Tab-separated table of N, CA and C in Angstrom:
chain	number	residue	atom	x	y	z
A	57	MET	N	61.066	91.314	64.811
A	57	MET	CA	61.918	91.837	65.859
A	57	MET	C	63.314	91.234	65.687
A	58	PRO	N	64.371	92.095	65.658
A	58	PRO	CA	65.730	91.568	65.475
A	58	PRO	C	66.181	90.773	66.687
A	59	GLN	N	66.934	89.718	66.424
A	59	GLN	CA	67.435	88.867	67.492
A	59	GLN	C	68.757	89.442	67.995
A	60	SER	N	68.902	89.540	69.315
A	60	SER	CA	70.135	90.079	69.879
A	60	SER	C	71.223	89.011	69.850
A	61	GLU	N	72.465	89.499	69.876
A	61	GLU	CA	73.606	88.580	69.898
A	61	GLU	C	73.625	87.833	71.236
A	62	PRO	N	74.083	86.587	71.237
A	62	PRO	CA	74.190	85.869	72.518
A	62	PRO	C	75.254	86.540	73.399
A	63	LEU	N	75.050	86.460	74.696
A	63	LEU	CA	75.979	87.050	75.648
A	63	LEU	C	77.338	86.358	75.550
A	64	ILE	N	78.389	87.161	75.471
A	64	ILE	CA	79.748	86.626	75.481
A	64	ILE	C	80.039	86.195	76.915
A	65	ARG	N	80.446	84.952	77.093
A	65	ARG	CA	80.673	84.390	78.432
A	65	ARG	C	82.153	84.102	78.622
A	66	PHE	N	82.809	84.925	79.450
A	66	PHE	CA	84.219	84.694	79.773
A	66	PHE	C	84.286	83.704	80.925
A	67	ILE	N	85.003	82.594	80.690
A	67	ILE	CA	84.977	81.493	81.653
A	67	ILE	C	86.336	81.155	82.264
A	68	ARG	N	87.424	81.725	81.728
A	68	ARG	CA	88.732	81.454	82.335
A	68	ARG	C	89.694	82.599	82.068
A	69	THR	N	90.778	82.600	82.835
A	69	THR	CA	91.783	83.652	82.721
A	69	THR	C	93.084	83.078	82.205
A	70	THR	N	93.942	83.979	81.756
A	70	THR	CA	95.289	83.586	81.355
A	70	THR	C	96.221	84.762	81.592
A	71	THR	N	97.451	84.454	81.978
A	71	THR	CA	98.479	85.482	82.060
A	71	THR	C	99.428	85.367	80.866
A	72	ALA	N	99.128	84.429	79.965
A	72	ALA	CA	99.951	84.245	78.764
A	72	ALA	C	99.827	85.471	77.864
A	73	ASP	N	100.886	85.771	77.176
A	73	ASP	CA	100.910	86.928	76.286
A	73	ASP	C	100.362	86.522	74.916
A	74	ILE	N	99.039	86.379	74.847
A	74	ILE	CA	98.393	86.032	73.583
A	74	ILE	C	97.645	87.258	73.074
A	75	PRO	N	97.534	87.404	71.762
A	75	PRO	CA	96.857	88.583	71.210
A	75	PRO	C	95.400	88.656	71.671
A	76	ALA	N	94.975	89.851	72.038
A	76	ALA	CA	93.604	90.063	72.483
A	76	ALA	C	92.750	90.571	71.326
A	77	ASP	N	91.497	90.137	71.330
A	77	ASP	CA	90.528	90.603	70.340
A	77	ASP	C	89.862	91.899	70.770
A	78	VAL	N	89.843	92.151	72.085
A	78	VAL	CA	89.132	93.294	72.645
A	78	VAL	C	89.715	93.598	74.017
A	79	THR	N	89.438	94.778	74.557
A	79	THR	CA	89.869	95.116	75.911
A	79	THR	C	88.653	95.295	76.814
A	80	LEU	N	88.909	95.173	78.111
A	80	LEU	CA	87.875	95.337	79.126
A	80	LEU	C	88.476	96.135	80.274
A	81	THR	N	87.953	97.339	80.495
A	81	THR	CA	88.452	98.223	81.538
A	81	THR	C	87.586	98.078	82.779
A	82	LEU	N	88.221	97.709	83.906
A	82	LEU	CA	87.510	97.472	85.161
A	82	LEU	C	88.260	98.113	86.321
A	83	ASN	N	87.503	98.613	87.312
A	83	ASN	CA	88.146	99.116	88.526
A	83	ASN	C	88.465	97.936	89.444
A	84	LEU	N	89.115	98.211	90.578
A	84	LEU	CA	89.531	97.131	91.468
A	84	LEU	C	88.344	96.307	91.958
A	85	GLU	N	87.279	96.970	92.380
A	85	GLU	CA	86.121	96.223	92.882
A	85	GLU	C	85.587	95.267	91.818
A	86	GLN	N	85.490	95.729	90.588
A	86	GLN	CA	85.002	94.874	89.501
A	86	GLN	C	85.971	93.730	89.220
A	87	ARG	N	87.272	93.977	89.376
A	87	ARG	CA	88.277	92.948	89.103
A	87	ARG	C	88.313	91.868	90.167
A	88	THR	N	87.591	92.066	91.277
A	88	THR	CA	87.546	91.046	92.322
A	88	THR	C	86.255	90.228	92.275
A	89	ARG	N	85.401	90.489	91.312
A	89	ARG	CA	84.127	89.774	91.198
A	89	ARG	C	84.252	88.650	90.183
A	90	CYS	N	83.735	87.495	90.497
A	90	CYS	CA	83.829	86.361	89.574
A	90	CYS	C	82.555	86.201	88.737
A	91	ARG	N	81.470	86.830	89.163
A	91	ARG	CA	80.222	86.851	88.400
A	91	ARG	C	79.837	88.309	88.210
A	92	LEU	N	79.867	88.767	86.956
A	92	LEU	CA	79.622	90.183	86.710
A	92	LEU	C	79.221	90.394	85.257
A	93	ARG	N	78.205	91.200	85.040
A	93	ARG	CA	77.827	91.624	83.690
A	93	ARG	C	78.641	92.872	83.381
A	94	VAL	N	79.290	92.907	82.223
A	94	VAL	CA	80.205	94.000	81.869
A	94	VAL	C	79.934	94.483	80.447
A	95	LEU	N	80.460	95.661	80.148
A	95	LEU	CA	80.490	96.179	78.783
A	95	LEU	C	81.939	96.174	78.328
A	96	LEU	N	82.219	95.456	77.269
A	96	LEU	CA	83.568	95.474	76.704
A	96	LEU	C	83.848	96.880	76.191
A	97	ASP	N	85.112	97.221	76.028
A	97	ASP	CA	85.457	98.568	75.587
A	97	ASP	C	84.945	98.882	74.188
A	98	ASP	N	84.580	97.860	73.418
A	98	ASP	CA	83.987	98.106	72.094
A	98	ASP	C	82.458	98.226	72.158
A	99	GLY	N	81.893	98.153	73.383
A	99	GLY	CA	80.465	98.357	73.567
A	99	GLY	C	79.618	97.101	73.658
A	100	ARG	N	80.185	95.945	73.377
A	100	ARG	CA	79.421	94.700	73.469
A	100	ARG	C	79.232	94.278	74.916
A	101	GLU	N	78.086	93.646	75.195
A	101	GLU	CA	77.822	93.119	76.520
A	101	GLU	C	78.474	91.752	76.684
A	102	ALA	N	78.936	91.513	77.901
A	102	ALA	CA	79.558	90.217	78.208
A	102	ALA	C	79.311	89.910	79.678
A	103	GLY	N	79.631	88.692	80.037
A	103	GLY	CA	79.508	88.280	81.429
A	103	GLY	C	80.756	87.562	81.878
A	104	LEU	N	81.133	87.781	83.134
A	104	LEU	CA	82.233	87.036	83.732
A	104	LEU	C	81.635	85.859	84.492
A	105	PHE	N	82.115	84.670	84.195
A	105	PHE	CA	81.699	83.428	84.847
A	105	PHE	C	82.975	82.690	85.243
A	106	LEU	N	83.702	83.285	86.178
A	106	LEU	CA	85.034	82.820	86.540
A	106	LEU	C	85.003	82.019	87.836
A	107	PRO	N	86.019	81.193	88.055
A	107	PRO	CA	86.075	80.433	89.313
A	107	PRO	C	86.088	81.365	90.525
A	108	ARG	N	85.433	80.941	91.578
A	108	ARG	CA	85.375	81.701	92.819
A	108	ARG	C	86.789	82.047	93.288
A	109	GLY	N	86.974	83.289	93.735
A	109	GLY	CA	88.268	83.734	94.230
A	109	GLY	C	89.180	84.327	93.174
A	110	THR	N	88.751	84.332	91.926
A	110	THR	CA	89.576	84.887	90.857
A	110	THR	C	89.716	86.395	91.048
A	111	ILE	N	90.943	86.883	90.957
A	111	ILE	CA	91.231	88.309	91.002
A	111	ILE	C	91.907	88.659	89.681
A	112	LEU	N	91.361	89.641	88.982
A	112	LEU	CA	91.924	90.064	87.706
A	112	LEU	C	92.882	91.232	87.917
A	113	HIS	N	93.984	91.210	87.178
A	113	HIS	CA	94.992	92.257	87.255
A	113	HIS	C	95.204	92.855	85.876
A	114	HIS	N	95.692	94.087	85.873
A	114	HIS	CA	96.000	94.769	84.621
A	114	HIS	C	96.892	93.868	83.755
A	115	GLY	N	96.486	93.675	82.523
A	115	GLY	CA	97.272	92.860	81.598
A	115	GLY	C	96.837	91.413	81.507
A	116	ASP	N	96.033	90.946	82.470
A	116	ASP	CA	95.530	89.571	82.395
A	116	ASP	C	94.629	89.412	81.179
A	117	GLY	N	94.495	88.184	80.751
A	117	GLY	CA	93.596	87.874	79.652
A	117	GLY	C	92.392	87.096	80.143
A	118	LEU	N	91.280	87.275	79.452
A	118	LEU	CA	90.070	86.496	79.689
A	118	LEU	C	89.774	85.727	78.423
A	119	ILE	N	89.338	84.501	78.572
A	119	ILE	CA	89.009	83.679	77.415
A	119	ILE	C	87.538	83.297	77.506
A	120	ALA	N	86.820	83.574	76.435
A	120	ALA	CA	85.388	83.286	76.380
A	120	ALA	C	85.146	81.868	75.874
A	121	GLU	N	83.927	81.398	76.074
A	121	GLU	CA	83.538	80.065	75.604
A	121	GLU	C	83.779	79.908	74.104
A	122	ASP	N	83.587	81.004	73.356
A	122	ASP	CA	83.755	80.928	71.899
A	122	ASP	C	85.190	81.211	71.449
A	123	GLY	N	86.127	81.376	72.418
A	123	GLY	CA	87.531	81.596	72.083
A	123	GLY	C	87.944	83.055	72.010
A	124	LEU	N	87.004	83.986	72.122
A	124	LEU	CA	87.332	85.410	72.131
A	124	LEU	C	88.261	85.701	73.307
A	125	VAL	N	89.271	86.532	73.078
A	125	VAL	CA	90.226	86.889	74.130
A	125	VAL	C	90.111	88.377	74.425
A	126	ALA	N	89.948	88.707	75.712
A	126	ALA	CA	89.909	90.100	76.158
A	126	ALA	C	91.104	90.358	77.058
A	127	ARG	N	91.686	91.530	76.949
A	127	ARG	CA	92.789	91.947	77.815
A	127	ARG	C	92.230	92.913	78.850
A	128	ILE	N	92.562	92.688	80.127
A	128	ILE	CA	92.094	93.526	81.227
A	128	ILE	C	92.927	94.804	81.311
A	129	ILE	N	92.230	95.925	81.444
A	129	ILE	CA	92.864	97.211	81.701
A	129	ILE	C	92.357	97.696	83.054
A	130	ALA	N	93.270	98.008	83.954
A	130	ALA	CA	92.886	98.523	85.273
A	130	ALA	C	92.463	99.978	85.111
A	131	ALA	N	91.211	100.275	85.451
A	131	ALA	CA	90.674	101.621	85.329
A	131	ALA	C	91.332	102.558	86.339
A	132	PRO	N	91.537	103.804	85.958
A	132	PRO	CA	92.060	104.771	86.927
A	132	PRO	C	91.061	104.980	88.067
A	133	GLU	N	91.598	105.135	89.283
A	133	GLU	CA	90.784	105.396	90.466
A	133	GLU	C	91.396	106.574	91.217
A	134	HIS	N	90.602	107.224	92.065
A	134	HIS	CA	91.084	108.340	92.879
A	134	HIS	C	91.927	107.778	94.017
A	135	LEU	N	93.217	108.076	93.979
A	135	LEU	CA	94.148	107.535	94.967
A	135	LEU	C	94.893	108.647	95.679
A	136	SER	N	95.352	108.329	96.868
A	136	SER	CA	96.324	109.148	97.583
A	136	SER	C	97.661	108.452	97.415
A	137	ARG	N	98.679	109.233	97.062
A	137	ARG	CA	100.005	108.657	96.821
A	137	ARG	C	101.021	109.358	97.717
A	138	VAL	N	101.873	108.560	98.319
A	138	VAL	CA	102.917	109.047	99.208
A	138	VAL	C	104.244	108.545	98.666
A	139	GLU	N	105.197	109.458	98.497
A	139	GLU	CA	106.528	109.072	98.030
A	139	GLU	C	107.549	109.585	99.027
A	140	SER	N	108.568	108.771	99.282
A	140	SER	CA	109.620	109.175	100.198
A	140	SER	C	110.853	108.315	99.967
A	141	ALA	N	111.999	108.937	100.122
A	141	ALA	CA	113.266	108.198	100.061
A	141	ALA	C	113.586	107.577	101.419
A	142	ASP	N	112.777	107.898	102.436
A	142	ASP	CA	113.004	107.387	103.786
A	142	ASP	C	112.169	106.130	104.008
A	143	PRO	N	112.790	104.940	103.967
A	143	PRO	CA	112.022	103.709	104.121
A	143	PRO	C	111.346	103.579	105.489
A	144	LEU	N	111.923	104.182	106.520
A	144	LEU	CA	111.317	104.115	107.846
A	144	LEU	C	109.993	104.879	107.875
A	145	LEU	N	109.961	106.057	107.273
A	145	LEU	CA	108.710	106.823	107.205
A	145	LEU	C	107.636	106.054	106.439
A	146	LEU	N	108.016	105.459	105.313
A	146	LEU	CA	107.046	104.673	104.539
A	146	LEU	C	106.584	103.455	105.321
A	147	ALA	N	107.491	102.813	106.030
A	147	ALA	CA	107.118	101.649	106.836
A	147	ALA	C	106.146	102.045	107.940
A	148	ARG	N	106.362	103.195	108.560
A	148	ARG	CA	105.435	103.673	109.593
A	148	ARG	C	104.061	103.934	108.990
A	149	ALA	N	104.015	104.549	107.812
A	149	ALA	CA	102.727	104.803	107.155
A	149	ALA	C	102.041	103.480	106.817
A	150	CYS	N	102.793	102.515	106.304
A	150	CYS	CA	102.215	101.197	105.993
A	150	CYS	C	101.672	100.540	107.250
A	151	TYR	N	102.400	100.652	108.347
A	151	TYR	CA	101.960	100.052	109.605
A	151	TYR	C	100.612	100.652	110.045
A	152	HIS	N	100.535	101.975	110.070
A	152	HIS	CA	99.317	102.633	110.553
A	152	HIS	C	98.143	102.424	109.600
A	153	LEU	N	98.377	102.446	108.304
A	153	LEU	CA	97.302	102.185	107.339
A	153	LEU	C	96.873	100.722	107.408
A	154	GLY	N	97.839	99.824	107.497
A	154	GLY	CA	97.526	98.406	107.597
A	154	GLY	C	96.771	98.078	108.868
A	155	ASN	N	97.068	98.789	109.947
A	155	ASN	CA	96.364	98.592	111.207
A	155	ASN	C	94.875	98.940	111.061
A	156	ARG	N	94.557	99.743	110.049
A	156	ARG	CA	93.173	100.109	109.747
A	156	ARG	C	92.616	99.279	108.580
A	157	HIS	N	93.339	98.251	108.202
A	157	HIS	CA	92.936	97.335	107.122
A	157	HIS	C	92.703	98.059	105.798
A	158	VAL	N	93.548	99.041	105.522
A	158	VAL	CA	93.452	99.811	104.281
A	158	VAL	C	94.225	99.072	103.196
A	159	PRO	N	93.581	98.736	102.077
A	159	PRO	CA	94.338	98.134	100.963
A	159	PRO	C	95.421	99.100	100.475
A	160	LEU	N	96.647	98.597	100.328
A	160	LEU	CA	97.793	99.413	99.941
A	160	LEU	C	98.480	98.846	98.710
A	161	GLN	N	98.841	99.733	97.830
A	161	GLN	CA	99.730	99.381	96.723
A	161	GLN	C	101.108	99.869	97.139
A	162	ILE	N	102.018	98.932	97.361
A	162	ILE	CA	103.346	99.262	97.871
A	162	ILE	C	104.370	99.048	96.759
A	163	GLU	N	105.094	100.117	96.466
A	163	GLU	CA	106.144	100.071	95.444
A	163	GLU	C	107.410	100.668	96.047
A	164	SER	N	108.508	100.503	95.380
A	164	SER	CA	109.762	101.045	95.879
A	164	SER	C	109.662	102.568	96.008
A	165	GLY	N	109.785	103.061	97.240
A	165	GLY	CA	109.766	104.498	97.479
A	165	GLY	C	108.400	105.147	97.489
A	166	ARG	N	107.326	104.338	97.367
A	166	ARG	CA	105.997	104.963	97.391
A	166	ARG	C	104.921	103.967	97.757
A	167	LEU	N	103.807	104.506	98.227
A	167	LEU	CA	102.622	103.711	98.497
A	167	LEU	C	101.397	104.504	98.068
A	168	SER	N	100.350	103.761	97.709
A	168	SER	CA	99.099	104.369	97.269
A	168	SER	C	97.939	103.656	97.948
A	169	TYR	N	96.870	104.407	98.198
A	169	TYR	CA	95.643	103.866	98.767
A	169	TYR	C	94.483	104.699	98.240
A	170	ARG	N	93.273	104.150	98.356
A	170	ARG	CA	92.104	104.902	97.899
A	170	ARG	C	92.002	106.190	98.697
A	171	GLN	N	91.768	107.278	97.983
A	171	GLN	CA	91.752	108.602	98.597
A	171	GLN	C	90.720	108.684	99.715
A	172	ASP	N	91.170	109.175	100.864
A	172	ASP	CA	90.331	109.336	102.042
A	172	ASP	C	90.932	110.474	102.867
A	173	GLN	N	90.156	111.534	103.117
A	173	GLN	CA	90.685	112.716	103.800
A	173	GLN	C	91.206	112.410	105.198
A	174	VAL	N	90.523	111.550	105.932
A	174	VAL	CA	90.955	111.213	107.289
A	174	VAL	C	92.298	110.494	107.258
A	175	LEU	N	92.435	109.532	106.345
A	175	LEU	CA	93.706	108.814	106.221
A	175	LEU	C	94.815	109.745	105.738
A	176	ASP	N	94.467	110.653	104.808
A	176	ASP	CA	95.464	111.606	104.317
A	176	ASP	C	96.021	112.450	105.464
A	177	GLU	N	95.144	112.911	106.359
A	177	GLU	CA	95.593	113.720	107.504
A	177	GLU	C	96.477	112.899	108.438
A	178	MET	N	96.116	111.639	108.658
A	178	MET	CA	96.927	110.776	109.514
A	178	MET	C	98.331	110.627	108.921
A	179	VAL	N	98.409	110.372	107.608
A	179	VAL	CA	99.709	110.186	106.949
A	179	VAL	C	100.507	111.488	106.979
A	180	ARG	N	99.847	112.622	106.772
A	180	ARG	CA	100.548	113.911	106.878
A	180	ARG	C	101.091	114.109	108.298
A	181	GLY	N	100.330	113.649	109.290
A	181	GLY	CA	100.766	113.747	110.683
A	181	GLY	C	102.020	112.934	110.965
A	182	LEU	N	102.291	111.954	110.128
A	182	LEU	CA	103.520	111.159	110.255
A	182	LEU	C	104.713	111.851	109.600
A	183	GLY	N	104.453	112.986	108.941
A	183	GLY	CA	105.528	113.745	108.310
A	183	GLY	C	105.694	113.493	106.820
A	184	LEU	N	104.670	112.906	106.194
A	184	LEU	CA	104.740	112.614	104.763
A	184	LEU	C	103.810	113.526	103.971
A	185	GLU	N	104.176	113.780	102.745
A	185	GLU	CA	103.335	114.577	101.847
A	185	GLU	C	102.429	113.630	101.064
A	186	VAL	N	101.160	113.974	100.952
A	186	VAL	CA	100.176	113.173	100.226
A	186	VAL	C	99.801	113.919	98.956
A	187	ARG	N	99.843	113.205	97.851
A	187	ARG	CA	99.477	113.765	96.556
A	187	ARG	C	98.295	112.979	96.016
A	188	LEU	N	97.281	113.668	95.470
A	188	LEU	CA	96.123	113.002	94.890
A	188	LEU	C	96.388	112.708	93.425
A	189	VAL	N	96.095	111.478	93.003
A	189	VAL	CA	96.317	111.055	91.620
A	189	VAL	C	95.139	110.199	91.154
A	190	ASP	N	94.970	110.123	89.877
A	190	ASP	CA	94.066	109.150	89.258
A	190	ASP	C	94.955	108.136	88.561
A	191	ALA	N	94.913	106.902	89.045
A	191	ALA	CA	95.798	105.863	88.508
A	191	ALA	C	95.183	104.491	88.756
A	192	ALA	N	95.692	103.502	88.057
A	192	ALA	CA	95.270	102.121	88.292
A	192	ALA	C	95.663	101.728	89.707
A	193	PHE	N	94.824	100.926	90.367
A	193	PHE	CA	95.077	100.522	91.746
A	193	PHE	C	95.239	99.015	91.804
A	194	GLU	N	96.428	98.571	92.194
A	194	GLU	CA	96.759	97.149	92.314
A	194	GLU	C	97.338	96.904	93.705
A	195	PRO	N	96.474	96.855	94.744
A	195	PRO	CA	96.991	96.696	96.108
A	195	PRO	C	97.555	95.314	96.366
A	196	GLU	N	98.343	95.222	97.426
A	196	GLU	CA	98.873	93.947	97.887
A	196	GLU	C	97.715	93.021	98.221
A	197	SER	N	97.887	91.741	97.969
A	197	SER	CA	96.819	90.795	98.276
A	197	SER	C	96.882	90.342	99.728
A	198	GLY	N	97.966	90.584	100.412
A	198	GLY	CA	98.080	90.207	101.811
A	198	GLY	C	98.915	88.951	101.985
A	199	ALA	N	99.378	88.756	103.183
A	199	ALA	CA	100.285	87.645	103.483
A	199	ALA	C	99.650	86.286	103.240
A	200	TYR	N	98.344	86.181	103.396
A	200	TYR	CA	97.674	84.893	103.246
A	200	TYR	C	96.898	84.794	101.947
A	201	GLY	N	97.004	85.813	101.097
A	201	GLY	CA	96.137	85.860	99.933
A	201	GLY	C	96.800	85.673	98.604
A	202	GLY	N	97.968	85.103	98.510
A	202	GLY	CA	98.556	84.877	97.200
A	202	GLY	C	99.941	85.456	97.093
A	203	GLN	N	100.256	85.903	95.897
A	203	GLN	CA	101.622	86.282	95.574
A	203	GLN	C	101.931	87.758	95.759
A	204	GLY	N	100.970	88.574	96.198
A	204	GLY	CA	101.254	89.984	96.401
A	204	GLY	C	101.344	90.728	95.096
A	205	ALA	N	102.193	91.750	95.066
A	205	ALA	CA	102.213	92.695	93.964
A	205	ALA	C	102.717	92.118	92.648
A	206	ASP	N	103.388	90.975	92.658
A	206	ASP	CA	103.869	90.460	91.375
A	206	ASP	C	102.753	89.805	90.563
A	207	HIS	N	101.626	89.548	91.175
A	207	HIS	CA	100.414	89.064	90.504
A	207	HIS	C	100.579	87.732	89.796
A	208	SER	N	101.551	86.942	90.190
A	208	SER	CA	101.698	85.656	89.524
A	208	SER	C	100.688	84.653	90.024
A	209	GLY	N	100.014	84.937	91.119
A	209	GLY	CA	98.959	84.053	91.621
A	209	GLY	C	97.644	84.769	91.610
A	210	HIS	N	96.574	84.028	91.705
A	210	HIS	CA	95.272	84.664	91.683
A	210	HIS	C	94.446	84.358	92.924
A	211	ALA	N	95.060	83.788	93.956
A	211	ALA	CA	94.326	83.541	95.197
A	211	ALA	C	94.193	84.853	95.953
A	212	HIS	N	93.072	85.011	96.659
A	212	HIS	CA	92.853	86.249	97.414
A	212	HIS	C	91.753	86.014	98.430
A	213	GLU	N	91.946	86.500	99.635
A	213	GLU	CA	90.941	86.378	100.669
A	213	GLU	C	90.690	87.723	101.297
A	214	HIS	N	89.476	87.924	101.775
A	214	HIS	CA	89.138	89.108	102.582
A	214	HIS	C	88.419	88.649	103.799
C-alpha cells in the first residue's frame, strides 16, 4: 500500500513580499478560521494551525513547518455593491447596514456586503442602486478589531 504524503502544516503568517511556492484560495469565512483542513490550489491537502484570532487577507502569506510558502487569494463571493458620488447617501446606507451588524467593505465611493434581498431592498429604499457582483470580500474589521481595511493588523473580534 503506497504511503501518503504527510499533511502540510501552515503555522504562521506573513505580510512580507516573499515568493510563494503555491496559492490557496479561501472565502471570507475560511479566512477567519485558525484551524482548518484545506486543499491548496495545486490539489495538495494542507492544514491551517494558526494562532487564535488570525484573519487572513488577500495577498497574505502562509509559512508551513517545512518552509513552504503559500499566498492567500480571496475567493469571489456573491456581493451586493452600491456606488455613489454622494457621501451622505453612502453614510446613511452604512449606518443602517451597520445597525444590523452587516459586515461591510467600505471603499471610496462604494460599499459592498454579502448579497441579501432584504438588505438590497432597504438600501434601494434609501435611494441607492444595488448591483450584484462576484468579487473578493474584505469587510472592515470594526472599531475594536484591528486596523480595518488596510489589513496591516490581524486582530479581529466578533
